[in-house]
Amino acid sequence: MAATDNDESLDLAAVKRHRVLFRANERRRNPKLRRSDITVTDEAAVKRATKAAALGNAMEWYDFGIYSYLAATIGKVFFPSGNDTAQLLSSFATFAVAFLVRPVGGMVFGPLGDKVGRKRILSITMIMMAVGTFAIGLIPSHSAIGLWAPALLIFFRLVQGFSTGGEYGGASTFIAEYAPDKRRGFFGSFLEIGTLAGYVGASGLVVVLTSVFSEDQMLQWGWRIPFLVAAPLGLIGLYLRLKLDETPAFQKLEGGQAKATEAADAVETSATGDLGKIFTHYWRPLVLCLALVAAYNITDYMLLSYMPTYLSDELGYGTNHGLLILLVVMVVQMCVINQVGRLSDRFGRKPLLMAGMLGFLFLSLPSFLLIRQGGVVLITVGLLLMGLSLVMMLGTMSAALPAIFPTHVRYGSLSVAYNLSTSVFGGTTPLVITALISVFGTNLVPAYYATAAAVVGVVAVLCMKETANKPLAGSPPSVETEEEAAELVQTRQATAKL
């Protein structure tokens, strides 16, 4: 304690001796905030940006949903007849190809988004996603063109995966940079409504088609319908994105005006977020983002992608049975996710993320014990317990992740971290769980896997800084009204005088 007191007295003495120097240094660290520095958002523009970004995210997850839910049918259509298990494995292997190429897409599109703008790259990724998904619905079967069928399927899965690499990082960045600081969580939560809407649309359409058409009709042409639907969805999304202006934060970055926050003064105000800079200068936030996304994606893919397979293969329920129960859970999540976003704006990102991680840490095993008992009610309760834990992360992550990185490398850094983590941990979740069940001989493996992921998530949340109600790093403050901007300037001036 004596040493601390002595250090403080020395600091005070130094300040007295060099008042001019310390004041100049303080002004450099905390530059005077002018009204022109502050972005006053247009709520109509924020809503348009949110809608356009969310629709692209919905398309991404719609694609993953229809492919995973129709995996058995796709295996029979595109791969040589024979062993059903071999066909299914071939189909899932083709599904995994998209995850392998996602990091490459992130490394290409992410830095480009920091250089040429968010809007241009998000328009390109939307076109590529729609073309890739639509084209799969047009590929002739293996019986018609032989090995060209799986070859074309793999090619268009590569197109989908490559484009998806630039989608989430760009979409979340787009919303975060458009939204006012005090409502970033609320608007960011709409991006994950897109995630859930994509899953709901995919599972709902598959349930309807498999109920209406016979197995032969699905094999002949019925499976193509969900893929062909991607074309009109893609055109709508592209139209919405092309109507948007570039984000205010990126516009000010290009104009050299992004100097109003404490963080902004400490970074370069240039849009050259190349990979070398990301990995060498920003490796700490990169590692933090990797850990958060790993914990989040393992639980996400386990619940929303793997559970129908678990209910049918491990517990013997029909495919439609499991999908319908999961549909109920996802609809409940969609009803509450915006409220979670509001809560994160009010109480902070860390408390909400921690609640979600702790939910999986302590409720995963009880939830799977309930699910294993069987019966619609117990299965639904078990899935809801995990679903509500997941929605705490879904409603918060889209606002929390972009705030980890400064503006000039935000798109690139987030795309790289998100897609690396998704490929290594998210996309492999069904495969790892299936393999571990066969090794250990217990169908409680998913619970243990989710618990382990939650431990990593808890540590990551403890290491992150609170970013709610604060300007994005490297960007000036963003407010909703002129009155709020004037009040912010007065508050900063009063603080500077003290």
mmCIF file with all atom_site columns, N, CA, C and O in Angstrom, residues 20 60 127 143 151 195 201-202 220 236 266 278 299 335 340 363 373-374 389 432 478 489:
data_model
loop_
_atom_site.group_PDB
_atom_site.id
_atom_site.type_symbol
_atom_site.label_atom_id
_atom_site.label_alt_id
_atom_site.label_comp_id
_atom_site.label_asym_id
_atom_site.label_entity_id
_atom_site.label_seq_id
_atom_site.pdbx_PDB_ins_code
_atom_site.Cartn_x
_atom_site.Cartn_y
_atom_site.Cartn_z
_atom_site.occupancy
_atom_site.B_iso_or_equiv
_atom_site.pdbx_formal_charge
_atom_site.auth_seq_id
_atom_site.auth_comp_id
_atom_site.auth_asym_id
_atom_site.auth_atom_id
_atom_site.pdbx_PDB_model_num
ATOM 1  N N  . VAL A 1 20  ? 1.208   21.787  -18.667 1.00 0.00 ? 20  VAL A N  1
ATOM 2  C CA . VAL A 1 20  ? 0.943   21.998  -20.100 1.00 0.00 ? 20  VAL A CA 1
ATOM 3  C C  . VAL A 1 20  ? 1.106   20.695  -20.881 1.00 0.00 ? 20  VAL A C  1
ATOM 4  O O  . VAL A 1 20  ? 0.290   20.343  -21.731 1.00 0.00 ? 20  VAL A O  1
ATOM 5  N N  . GLU A 1 60  ? -28.802 -17.843 -45.724 1.00 0.00 ? 60  GLU A N  1
ATOM 6  C CA . GLU A 1 60  ? -27.680 -18.708 -45.368 1.00 0.00 ? 60  GLU A CA 1
ATOM 7  C C  . GLU A 1 60  ? -28.165 -19.911 -44.563 1.00 0.00 ? 60  GLU A C  1
ATOM 8  O O  . GLU A 1 60  ? -27.823 -21.059 -44.859 1.00 0.00 ? 60  GLU A O  1
ATOM 9  N N  . ILE A 1 127 ? -25.739 -12.454 -54.192 1.00 0.00 ? 127 ILE A N  1
ATOM 10 C CA . ILE A 1 127 ? -25.882 -13.025 -55.541 1.00 0.00 ? 127 ILE A CA 1
ATOM 11 C C  . ILE A 1 127 ? -25.315 -14.440 -55.574 1.00 0.00 ? 127 ILE A C  1
ATOM 12 O O  . ILE A 1 127 ? -25.946 -15.372 -56.093 1.00 0.00 ? 127 ILE A O  1
ATOM 13 N N  . SER A 1 143 ? -28.306 -40.776 -61.989 1.00 0.00 ? 143 SER A N  1
ATOM 14 C CA . SER A 1 143 ? -28.777 -41.733 -63.005 1.00 0.00 ? 143 SER A CA 1
ATOM 15 C C  . SER A 1 143 ? -28.832 -41.096 -64.386 1.00 0.00 ? 143 SER A C  1
ATOM 16 O O  . SER A 1 143 ? -28.795 -41.799 -65.398 1.00 0.00 ? 143 SER A O  1
ATOM 17 N N  . ALA A 1 151 ? -20.219 -34.072 -58.908 1.00 0.00 ? 151 ALA A N  1
ATOM 18 C CA . ALA A 1 151 ? -19.182 -33.060 -59.159 1.00 0.00 ? 151 ALA A CA 1
ATOM 19 C C  . ALA A 1 151 ? -19.799 -31.657 -59.175 1.00 0.00 ? 151 ALA A C  1
ATOM 20 O O  . ALA A 1 151 ? -19.254 -30.713 -58.574 1.00 0.00 ? 151 ALA A O  1
ATOM 21 N N  . THR A 1 195 ? -31.604 -15.848 -38.809 1.00 0.00 ? 195 THR A N  1
ATOM 22 C CA . THR A 1 195 ? -31.107 -17.214 -38.611 1.00 0.00 ? 195 THR A CA 1
ATOM 23 C C  . THR A 1 195 ? -32.245 -18.169 -38.323 1.00 0.00 ? 195 THR A C  1
ATOM 24 O O  . THR A 1 195 ? -32.396 -19.224 -38.958 1.00 0.00 ? 195 THR A O  1
ATOM 25 N N  . GLY A 1 201 ? -38.183 -21.736 -41.940 1.00 0.00 ? 201 GLY A N  1
ATOM 26 C CA . GLY A 1 201 ? -38.643 -21.881 -43.319 1.00 0.00 ? 201 GLY A CA 1
ATOM 27 C C  . GLY A 1 201 ? -38.206 -23.201 -43.932 1.00 0.00 ? 201 GLY A C  1
ATOM 28 O O  . GLY A 1 201 ? -38.992 -23.877 -44.610 1.00 0.00 ? 201 GLY A O  1
ATOM 29 N N  . ALA A 1 202 ? -36.952 -23.583 -43.666 1.00 0.00 ? 202 ALA A N  1
ATOM 30 C CA . ALA A 1 202 ? -36.436 -24.833 -44.222 1.00 0.00 ? 202 ALA A CA 1
ATOM 31 C C  . ALA A 1 202 ? -37.150 -26.043 -43.634 1.00 0.00 ? 202 ALA A C  1
ATOM 32 O O  . ALA A 1 202 ? -37.636 -26.917 -44.372 1.00 0.00 ? 202 ALA A O  1
ATOM 33 N N  . GLN A 1 220 ? -37.878 -37.942 -57.237 1.00 0.00 ? 220 GLN A N  1
ATOM 34 C CA . GLN A 1 220 ? -37.931 -37.554 -58.635 1.00 0.00 ? 220 GLN A CA 1
ATOM 35 C C  . GLN A 1 220 ? -37.778 -36.044 -58.822 1.00 0.00 ? 220 GLN A C  1
ATOM 36 O O  . GLN A 1 220 ? -36.974 -35.586 -59.630 1.00 0.00 ? 220 GLN A O  1
ATOM 37 N N  . ILE A 1 236 ? -35.019 -10.544 -53.951 1.00 0.00 ? 236 ILE A N  1
ATOM 38 C CA . ILE A 1 236 ? -35.571 -9.589  -52.979 1.00 0.00 ? 236 ILE A CA 1
ATOM 39 C C  . ILE A 1 236 ? -34.446 -9.031  -52.105 1.00 0.00 ? 236 ILE A C  1
ATOM 40 O O  . ILE A 1 236 ? -34.362 -7.819  -51.870 1.00 0.00 ? 236 ILE A O  1
ATOM 41 N N  . ALA A 1 266 ? -6.554  5.966   -31.213 1.00 0.00 ? 266 ALA A N  1
ATOM 42 C CA . ALA A 1 266 ? -5.474  4.993   -31.044 1.00 0.00 ? 266 ALA A CA 1
ATOM 43 C C  . ALA A 1 266 ? -5.297  4.084   -32.240 1.00 0.00 ? 266 ALA A C  1
ATOM 44 O O  . ALA A 1 266 ? -4.446  3.212   -32.232 1.00 0.00 ? 266 ALA A O  1
ATOM 45 N N  . ILE A 1 278 ? -4.435  -8.053  -39.517 1.00 0.00 ? 278 ILE A N  1
ATOM 46 C CA . ILE A 1 278 ? -5.408  -8.703  -38.642 1.00 0.00 ? 278 ILE A CA 1
ATOM 47 C C  . ILE A 1 278 ? -4.725  -9.710  -37.734 1.00 0.00 ? 278 ILE A C  1
ATOM 48 O O  . ILE A 1 278 ? -4.956  -9.731  -36.512 1.00 0.00 ? 278 ILE A O  1
ATOM 49 N N  . THR A 1 299 ? -23.158 -25.034 -29.420 1.00 0.00 ? 299 THR A N  1
ATOM 50 C CA . THR A 1 299 ? -24.506 -25.161 -28.852 1.00 0.00 ? 299 THR A CA 1
ATOM 51 C C  . THR A 1 299 ? -25.581 -24.890 -29.904 1.00 0.00 ? 299 THR A C  1
ATOM 52 O O  . THR A 1 299 ? -26.628 -25.552 -29.916 1.00 0.00 ? 299 THR A O  1
ATOM 53 N N  . CYS A 1 335 ? -39.985 -15.235 -30.821 1.00 0.00 ? 335 CYS A N  1
ATOM 54 C CA . CYS A 1 335 ? -40.897 -14.336 -30.099 1.00 0.00 ? 335 CYS A CA 1
ATOM 55 C C  . CYS A 1 335 ? -40.181 -13.539 -29.006 1.00 0.00 ? 335 CYS A C  1
ATOM 56 O O  . CYS A 1 335 ? -40.646 -12.455 -28.630 1.00 0.00 ? 335 CYS A O  1
ATOM 57 N N  . VAL A 1 340 ? -34.522 -9.906  -25.718 1.00 0.00 ? 340 VAL A N  1
ATOM 58 C CA . VAL A 1 340 ? -33.155 -10.171 -25.258 1.00 0.00 ? 340 VAL A CA 1
ATOM 59 C C  . VAL A 1 340 ? -32.223 -9.065  -25.742 1.00 0.00 ? 340 VAL A C  1
ATOM 60 O O  . VAL A 1 340 ? -31.363 -8.581  -24.995 1.00 0.00 ? 340 VAL A O  1
ATOM 61 N N  . LEU A 1 363 ? -27.679 -26.692 -17.428 1.00 0.00 ? 363 LEU A N  1
ATOM 62 C CA . LEU A 1 363 ? -28.958 -27.269 -17.860 1.00 0.00 ? 363 LEU A CA 1
ATOM 63 C C  . LEU A 1 363 ? -28.839 -28.288 -18.982 1.00 0.00 ? 363 LEU A C  1
ATOM 64 O O  . LEU A 1 363 ? -29.829 -28.943 -19.313 1.00 0.00 ? 363 LEU A O  1
ATOM 65 N N  . GLN A 1 373 ? -36.223 -39.362 -21.710 1.00 0.00 ? 373 GLN A N  1
ATOM 66 C CA . GLN A 1 373 ? -37.404 -40.017 -21.140 1.00 0.00 ? 373 GLN A CA 1
ATOM 67 C C  . GLN A 1 373 ? -38.484 -40.252 -22.192 1.00 0.00 ? 373 GLN A C  1
ATOM 68 O O  . GLN A 1 373 ? -39.321 -41.133 -22.037 1.00 0.00 ? 373 GLN A O  1
ATOM 69 N N  . GLY A 1 374 ? -38.448 -39.450 -23.254 1.00 0.00 ? 374 GLY A N  1
ATOM 70 C CA . GLY A 1 374 ? -39.434 -39.604 -24.325 1.00 0.00 ? 374 GLY A CA 1
ATOM 71 C C  . GLY A 1 374 ? -40.723 -38.878 -24.008 1.00 0.00 ? 374 GLY A C  1
ATOM 72 O O  . GLY A 1 374 ? -40.928 -38.338 -22.915 1.00 0.00 ? 374 GLY A O  1
ATOM 73 N N  . SER A 1 389 ? -31.638 -20.820 -23.267 1.00 0.00 ? 389 SER A N  1
ATOM 74 C CA . SER A 1 389 ? -30.225 -20.503 -23.019 1.00 0.00 ? 389 SER A CA 1
ATOM 75 C C  . SER A 1 389 ? -29.569 -20.008 -24.305 1.00 0.00 ? 389 SER A C  1
ATOM 76 O O  . SER A 1 389 ? -28.809 -19.025 -24.301 1.00 0.00 ? 389 SER A O  1
ATOM 77 N N  . VAL A 1 432 ? -18.772 -34.908 -34.770 1.00 0.00 ? 432 VAL A N  1
ATOM 78 C CA . VAL A 1 432 ? -18.069 -35.210 -33.521 1.00 0.00 ? 432 VAL A CA 1
ATOM 79 C C  . VAL A 1 432 ? -18.999 -35.897 -32.528 1.00 0.00 ? 432 VAL A C  1
ATOM 80 O O  . VAL A 1 432 ? -18.622 -36.891 -31.884 1.00 0.00 ? 432 VAL A O  1
ATOM 81 N N  . SER A 1 478 ? -22.810 7.481   -32.153 1.00 0.00 ? 478 SER A N  1
ATOM 82 C CA . SER A 1 478 ? -23.990 7.403   -33.008 1.00 0.00 ? 478 SER A CA 1
ATOM 83 C C  . SER A 1 478 ? -25.225 7.522   -32.122 1.00 0.00 ? 478 SER A C  1
ATOM 84 O O  . SER A 1 478 ? -25.403 6.725   -31.193 1.00 0.00 ? 478 SER A O  1
ATOM 85 N N  . VAL A 1 489 ? -22.364 16.478  -26.610 1.00 0.00 ? 489 VAL A N  1
ATOM 86 C CA . VAL A 1 489 ? -21.279 17.447  -26.745 1.00 0.00 ? 489 VAL A CA 1
ATOM 87 C C  . VAL A 1 489 ? -21.118 18.245  -25.456 1.00 0.00 ? 489 VAL A C  1
ATOM 88 O O  . VAL A 1 489 ? -20.004 18.458  -24.962 1.00 0.00 ? 489 VAL A O  1
#
